[in-house]
Coordinates of N, CA and C in Angstrom, one line a residue:
Y1 N 177.3 108.8 151.2 CA 177.6 109.4 150.7 C 177.6 110.7 150.5
K2 N 176.6 111.8 150.7 CA 176.2 113.3 151.3 C 177.3 113.2 152.8
L3 N 177.3 112.8 153.6 CA 177.9 113.0 154.8 C 179.5 113.5 154.5
I4 N 179.7 111.6 153.5 CA 181.6 112.1 152.9 C 182.5 113.2 152.0
K5 N 181.3 113.4 151.7 CA 181.0 114.6 150.4 C 181.4 115.9 151.7
T6 N 180.7 116.3 152.2 CA 181.3 117.6 153.2 C 181.8 117.5 154.2
D7 N 182.4 115.8 154.3 CA 183.6 116.0 155.1 C 184.5 115.8 154.8
M8 N 185.3 116.3 152.9 CA 186.1 115.6 152.6 C 186.9 117.4 153.1
P9 N 185.8 118.3 152.0 CA 187.1 119.9 152.2 C 186.8 120.2 153.8
N10 N 186.8 119.9 154.7 CA 186.8 119.9 155.9 C 188.3 119.8 156.0
R11 N 188.4 118.4 155.7 CA 189.7 117.6 156.4 C 190.7 118.4 155.4
F12 N 190.5 118.8 154.2 CA 191.6 119.4 153.4 C 191.4 120.4 153.8
A13 N 191.1 121.5 154.6 CA 190.7 122.8 155.4 C 191.9 122.7 156.0
K14 N 191.3 121.4 157.0 CA 192.5 121.5 158.3 C 193.9 121.6 157.8
I15 N 194.1 120.8 157.4 CA 195.5 120.3 156.8 C 196.7 121.4 155.6
T16 N 195.8 122.0 154.8 CA 195.9 123.3 154.1 C 196.0 124.3 155.4
A17 N 195.5 124.4 156.3 CA 196.3 125.5 157.5 C 196.7 124.9 158.5
N18 N 197.1 123.8 158.4 CA 198.3 123.2 159.0 C 199.4 123.5 158.0
N19 N 200.1 123.0 156.7 CA 200.3 123.7 156.0 C 201.3 125.0 155.5
Y20 N 199.8 126.1 155.7 CA 200.5 127.2 156.2 C 201.1 127.6 156.9
R21 N 200.9 127.5 158.4 CA 201.6 128.0 159.7 C 203.2 126.2 159.1
I22 N 202.8 125.9 158.8 CA 204.4 125.2 158.4 C 205.2 125.8 157.5
I23 N 204.7 126.2 156.7 CA 205.2 127.3 156.0 C 205.5 127.9 155.2
S24 N 205.4 128.6 156.7 CA 205.0 130.5 156.6 C 205.6 130.3 157.5
I25 N 206.0 129.2 158.8 CA 208.0 129.2 159.7 C 209.3 129.1 159.0
L26 N 209.0 128.0 158.8 CA 209.7 128.0 157.4 C 210.6 129.1 156.7
L27 N 209.5 129.0 155.9 CA 209.4 131.0 154.9 C 210.4 131.4 156.1
L28 N 209.2 132.0 156.9 CA 210.2 132.5 158.2 C 211.5 133.0 159.4
V29 N 211.8 131.4 158.9 CA 213.0 130.5 159.9 C 214.2 131.2 158.7
G30 N 214.4 130.6 157.7 CA 214.9 130.3 156.7 C 215.2 132.6 156.3
F31 N 214.9 133.1 155.9 CA 214.2 134.8 155.2 C 215.2 135.3 157.0
A32 N 215.2 134.5 158.3 CA 215.9 135.4 159.3 C 217.3 134.8 159.1
Q33 N 217.4 133.7 159.1 CA 218.5 133.2 158.7 C 220.3 133.4 157.9
I34 N 218.7 133.2 156.9 CA 220.1 134.3 155.8 C 220.2 136.1 156.1
L35 N 219.7 137.1 156.5 CA 219.9 137.4 157.4 C 221.1 138.0 158.5
R36 N 221.2 136.8 158.9 CA 222.5 136.5 159.7 C 223.2 135.5 159.7
I37 N 223.2 135.5 158.6 CA 224.8 135.0 157.4 C 225.2 135.6 157.3
H38 N 224.2 136.5 156.2 CA 224.9 137.4 155.1 C 225.7 138.3 155.7
H39 N 227.4 138.6 155.1 CA 228.2 139.0 155.8 C 228.4 139.3 157.8
L40 N 228.2 137.6 157.6 CA 228.9 137.5 159.1 C 230.5 138.4 159.1
D41 N 231.8 137.5 158.3 CA 232.4 137.9 158.6 C 232.8 138.7 157.8
H42 N 231.8 139.9 157.4 CA 232.2 141.8 156.7 C 233.3 142.6 157.4
E43 N 233.0 142.5 159.2 CA 234.1 142.9 159.9 C 234.7 142.0 159.9
S44 N 236.2 142.2 160.9 CA 237.1 141.5 161.9 C 236.1 141.7 163.0
L45 N 236.8 140.9 164.2 CA 236.6 140.7 165.1 C 236.7 142.1 165.9
W46 N 236.4 142.5 166.9 CA 235.4 143.5 167.9 C 237.0 143.1 169.5
M47 N 237.6 144.3 169.5 CA 238.0 144.1 170.7 C 237.9 143.0 172.0
D48 N 236.4 142.6 172.1 CA 236.2 142.2 173.4 C 236.0 141.0 172.6
E49 N 235.4 141.2 171.5 CA 235.0 139.2 170.5 C 236.1 138.7 171.2
I50 N 237.5 139.3 170.5 CA 238.3 139.1 170.6 C 238.6 138.1 172.1
R51 N 239.2 138.8 173.0 CA 238.7 138.6 174.2 C 238.1 137.3 174.6
Q52 N 236.9 137.5 174.2 CA 236.3 136.3 174.2 C 237.2 134.2 173.6
T53 N 237.1 135.7 172.1 CA 237.7 133.9 171.1 C 239.2 133.0 172.0
S54 N 239.4 134.6 172.9 CA 241.0 133.6 172.7 C 240.9 132.2 174.1
F55 N 240.3 132.9 174.3 CA 239.8 131.5 175.8 C 239.2 130.3 174.7
Y56 N 239.1 130.2 174.1 CA 238.3 128.7 173.5 C 238.6 128.1 173.1
A57 N 240.6 127.8 172.9 CA 241.7 126.9 173.0 C 242.0 126.8 174.0
N58 N 241.2 127.4 175.4 CA 242.2 126.2 176.4 C 240.9 125.4 176.8
P59 N 241.0 124.3 178.0 CA 241.0 123.1 178.3 C 239.0 123.9 178.8
L60 N 238.3 122.5 179.2 CA 237.2 123.5 179.7 C 237.5 123.8 181.0
T61 N 238.2 123.2 181.5 CA 238.1 123.1 182.9 C 239.1 125.3 183.3
E62 N 239.2 125.1 182.6 CA 239.8 126.6 182.7 C 239.4 127.7 182.1
I63 N 238.0 126.8 181.4 CA 236.7 127.7 180.3 C 236.2 128.5 181.8
I64 N 235.6 127.7 182.5 CA 235.3 127.3 183.5 C 235.9 129.0 185.0
D65 N 237.1 128.7 184.5 CA 237.8 129.6 185.5 C 237.4 131.5 185.3
N66 N 237.6 131.4 183.8 CA 238.1 132.4 183.1 C 236.9 132.8 183.3
S67 N 235.3 132.7 182.8 CA 234.3 132.6 182.0 C 233.8 132.7 183.9
A68 N 234.3 132.8 184.9 CA 233.6 133.3 186.5 C 234.5 134.7 186.5
S69 N 236.5 134.6 186.3 CA 236.5 135.7 186.3 C 235.9 136.7 185.6
Q70 N 235.3 136.7 183.9 CA 235.1 137.7 183.2 C 233.3 137.7 184.1
N71 N 232.7 137.1 184.9 CA 231.2 136.9 185.4 C 230.6 136.7 184.2
Q72 N 230.9 135.8 183.6 CA 229.8 135.2 183.2 C 229.4 133.5 182.3
P73 N 228.0 133.0 182.0 CA 228.2 131.8 182.0 C 229.3 131.0 181.2
P74 N 229.2 129.9 181.5 CA 230.7 128.9 180.3 C 230.5 129.2 179.5
L75 N 228.4 128.3 179.2 CA 228.4 127.9 178.2 C 228.8 128.4 176.8
D76 N 227.9 129.4 176.5 CA 229.2 129.9 175.9 C 230.8 129.6 174.9
Y77 N 231.0 130.2 175.9 CA 232.4 129.3 175.6 C 232.7 128.0 175.4
W78 N 231.9 127.5 175.9 CA 232.3 125.4 176.2 C 231.0 125.8 174.1
I79 N 230.5 126.1 173.9 CA 230.4 126.4 172.6 C 231.0 126.8 171.7
G80 N 232.5 127.7 171.8 CA 232.7 128.2 171.2 C 233.7 126.5 171.2
H81 N 234.5 126.6 172.4 CA 235.7 125.8 172.0 C 235.4 124.7 171.5
I82 N 233.9 123.8 171.3 CA 233.8 123.1 170.5 C 234.4 123.3 168.7
I83 N 233.3 124.6 168.9 CA 234.0 124.9 166.9 C 234.7 125.5 166.3
N84 N 235.8 125.7 167.9 CA 237.5 126.3 168.0 C 238.0 125.1 167.7
Y85 N 237.0 123.9 168.0 CA 238.1 122.6 167.2 C 237.9 122.1 165.2
C86 N 236.7 123.0 165.0 CA 236.7 122.8 163.8 C 236.4 124.0 162.6
S87 N 237.4 125.8 163.5 CA 237.7 126.5 162.9 C 237.8 127.5 163.4
T88 N 239.0 128.8 163.7 CA 238.8 129.6 163.8 C 238.4 130.7 163.4
S89 N 237.9 130.9 162.1 CA 238.1 132.3 161.3 C 236.7 133.1 162.3
D90 N 236.5 134.1 161.4 CA 235.6 135.2 162.4 C 234.0 134.3 161.6
F91 N 234.0 133.8 160.5 CA 232.9 133.6 160.3 C 232.4 132.1 161.2
A92 N 232.8 131.2 161.7 CA 233.1 129.8 162.1 C 232.3 130.7 163.4
V93 N 233.0 131.6 165.0 CA 233.5 132.2 166.0 C 232.0 132.7 165.7
R94 N 231.6 133.3 164.4 CA 230.2 134.0 165.0 C 228.6 133.5 164.5
F95 N 228.8 132.0 164.2 CA 228.1 131.3 163.7 C 227.2 131.0 164.8
P96 N 227.3 130.8 165.9 CA 226.7 129.7 167.5 C 225.6 131.1 167.5
A97 N 226.4 132.1 167.2 CA 225.4 133.8 167.9 C 223.8 133.8 166.2
A98 N 224.3 133.0 165.1 CA 223.7 133.4 164.7 C 222.6 132.5 164.6
L99 N 222.6 130.6 165.3 CA 221.0 130.2 164.7 C 221.7 130.4 166.1
F100 N 221.7 130.8 167.3 CA 220.6 131.2 168.2 C 219.8 132.1 168.2
G101 N 220.1 133.1 167.1 CA 219.7 134.9 166.8 C 218.4 134.0 166.1
T102 N 218.6 133.3 165.5 CA 217.3 132.1 164.5 C 216.2 131.7 165.3
G103 N 217.3 130.8 166.2 CA 216.2 129.8 166.6 C 215.1 131.5 167.7
S104 N 215.7 132.5 169.0 CA 215.2 133.2 169.3 C 214.0 133.3 168.0
V105 N 214.1 134.3 166.4 CA 212.7 134.2 165.9 C 211.4 133.2 166.6
F106 N 212.1 131.9 165.5 CA 211.2 131.0 165.7 C 210.9 130.9 167.0
L107 N 211.4 130.8 168.3 CA 211.1 130.7 169.5 C 209.5 132.2 169.7
L108 N 210.0 133.4 169.0 CA 208.6 134.4 169.6 C 207.8 134.0 168.3
V109 N 208.1 133.2 167.5 CA 206.8 133.1 166.8 C 206.0 132.1 167.7
M110 N 206.3 131.0 167.7 CA 205.9 129.8 168.6 C 205.2 130.6 169.7
L111 N 206.0 131.1 170.7 CA 205.2 131.6 171.9 C 204.0 132.6 171.7
M112 N 204.5 133.5 171.1 CA 202.6 134.6 170.8 C 202.1 133.9 169.9
S113 N 202.3 132.6 169.4 CA 201.0 131.8 168.2 C 200.7 131.1 169.6
R114 N 200.1 130.6 170.8 CA 199.6 130.9 172.0 C 199.5 131.0 172.5
I115 N 200.1 132.7 172.8 CA 199.3 133.6 173.3 C 198.1 134.5 172.1
S116 N 198.6 134.5 171.0 CA 197.3 135.0 170.3 C 197.3 134.5 168.6
S117 N 196.2 135.5 168.2 CA 196.7 134.6 166.3 C 197.6 134.8 165.6
W118 N 197.5 134.0 164.6 CA 199.2 133.2 164.1 C 199.3 135.1 163.2
P119 N 198.8 135.8 162.6 CA 199.1 136.8 162.0 C 199.4 137.3 163.3
V120 N 199.1 137.3 164.0 CA 199.9 138.4 165.0 C 201.4 137.8 165.2
A121 N 201.2 136.1 165.3 CA 202.8 136.1 165.7 C 202.9 136.1 164.4
C122 N 202.9 136.1 163.0 CA 204.3 136.0 162.5 C 204.7 137.3 162.3
S123 N 203.6 138.6 162.1 CA 204.4 139.7 162.5 C 205.4 140.1 163.4
F124 N 204.8 139.5 164.5 CA 206.5 139.5 165.8 C 207.4 139.0 165.7
G125 N 207.6 137.8 164.8 CA 208.9 137.5 164.2 C 209.2 137.6 162.7
I126 N 207.8 139.0 161.9 CA 208.7 139.2 160.6 C 209.7 140.8 161.3
I127 N 209.3 141.5 161.8 CA 209.8 142.4 163.4 C 210.7 142.1 163.7
S128 N 210.9 140.9 164.4 CA 211.8 139.8 165.1 C 212.8 139.8 164.6
A129 N 212.8 139.5 162.9 CA 213.7 139.2 162.1 C 214.6 139.8 161.7
L130 N 213.8 141.4 161.8 CA 214.0 142.4 161.2 C 214.6 143.6 162.3
L131 N 214.4 143.4 163.5 CA 215.0 144.5 163.8 C 216.5 144.5 164.1
P132 N 217.2 145.7 163.6 CA 218.8 145.8 164.2 C 219.6 145.2 164.8
F133 N 218.7 145.7 166.1 CA 220.0 145.1 167.1 C 219.4 143.4 167.2
N134 N 218.7 142.8 167.1 CA 218.9 141.1 166.4 C 219.9 140.8 165.7
L135 N 219.6 141.4 164.6 CA 220.8 141.8 164.0 C 221.9 141.2 164.1
Y136 N 222.8 142.7 164.8 CA 223.7 143.4 165.6 C 224.2 142.2 166.6
Y137 N 223.5 141.3 167.1 CA 223.9 140.8 168.1 C 223.8 139.5 167.8
S138 N 223.4 138.8 167.2 CA 223.1 137.9 165.6 C 224.4 137.7 165.8
Q139 N 225.3 138.3 164.8 CA 226.2 138.9 164.6 C 227.5 139.2 165.6
E140 N 227.3 138.8 166.1 CA 227.8 139.0 167.3 C 228.6 137.6 167.9
A141 N 230.5 137.5 168.3 CA 231.0 136.6 168.8 C 230.9 136.8 170.6
R142 N 229.6 137.3 171.0 CA 229.5 137.5 172.0 C 227.7 136.7 172.7
L143 N 227.5 136.5 174.1 CA 226.6 135.5 174.2 C 225.2 136.6 175.1
Y144 N 225.0 137.4 173.2 CA 224.1 138.2 173.7 C 223.0 137.6 173.1
A145 N 222.7 136.5 172.0 CA 222.2 136.1 171.1 C 221.5 134.8 172.3
I146 N 222.9 133.9 172.4 CA 222.5 132.6 173.3 C 221.3 133.4 174.6
T147 N 221.7 134.6 175.0 CA 221.0 134.7 176.3 C 219.2 135.0 176.0
V148 N 219.1 135.8 174.3 CA 217.5 136.0 173.9 C 217.2 134.5 173.9
F149 N 217.9 134.2 173.6 CA 217.4 131.9 172.9 C 216.9 131.2 174.6
L150 N 217.6 131.7 175.0 CA 217.3 131.1 176.2 C 216.3 131.4 177.9
F151 N 216.2 133.1 177.7 CA 215.0 133.7 177.9 C 214.0 133.1 177.7
L152 N 214.1 133.2 176.2 CA 212.7 132.5 175.3 C 212.3 130.6 175.4
C153 N 213.6 130.3 175.6 CA 212.7 128.7 176.7 C 212.5 129.0 177.8
I154 N 213.0 130.1 178.6 CA 211.9 130.0 179.6 C 210.6 130.1 179.6
L155 N 210.8 131.5 179.1 CA 209.6 132.2 179.1 C 208.1 131.0 178.1
W156 N 209.0 130.0 176.5 CA 208.7 129.5 176.5 C 207.1 128.1 177.0
T157 N 208.9 127.8 178.0 CA 208.3 126.2 179.3 C 207.3 127.4 180.0
L158 N 207.9 128.3 180.7 CA 206.7 129.1 181.8 C 205.0 128.8 181.0
N159 N 205.0 129.3 180.2 CA 203.4 129.3 179.9 C 202.9 127.9 179.0
W160 N 203.7 126.9 178.5 CA 203.8 125.8 178.4 C 202.8 124.6 180.0
V161 N 203.3 125.0 181.2 CA 203.3 125.5 182.3 C 201.7 126.0 183.5
L162 N 202.0 126.8 183.5 CA 200.6 127.3 183.6 C 199.5 127.1 182.5
S163 N 200.2 126.9 181.2 CA 198.6 126.7 180.9 C 198.5 125.2 181.1
S164 N 199.4 124.5 180.4 CA 198.5 123.1 180.7 C 198.4 122.6 182.2
Y165 N 198.6 123.1 183.8 CA 198.3 122.8 184.9 C 197.3 124.1 184.9
R166 N 197.0 124.3 184.4 CA 196.5 125.4 184.3 C 196.9 126.5 186.4
I167 N 197.8 126.7 186.5 CA 198.2 126.9 187.5 C 196.9 128.7 187.8

């Protein structure tokens, strides 16, 4: 009886600590997404955004040629091509960048939680969610947000490989 009684609080403490992490990451990601979506279409598209979105209606094979002529990878154009089927509004064109910006905040928190403590990781996430440049680039119909997101994916994978295989 005494063994069961002492084990139960520890088990609940682990569940509570895990729930604390899940709730805090959900709140942080939700906060970051709200910040990036707020006034997403407040300003009209800039000239470089208009130039990029003008290629979205082209066929996929032509998008590859156009992206090569601009020295940019075609993934952002392909995503824009898919979004172009749904809507051509400023909000719809900028929405993928907002999603990738929010994903970058999530990946940064998860990467930092592997390297440091959970409060430090959450602090990095809050700073990343509030940084003006991150917000600005997450609200542009350009490839900046997806570049940061993919870079953090590479760092996450590298950290996972190095920690898994003890290289």
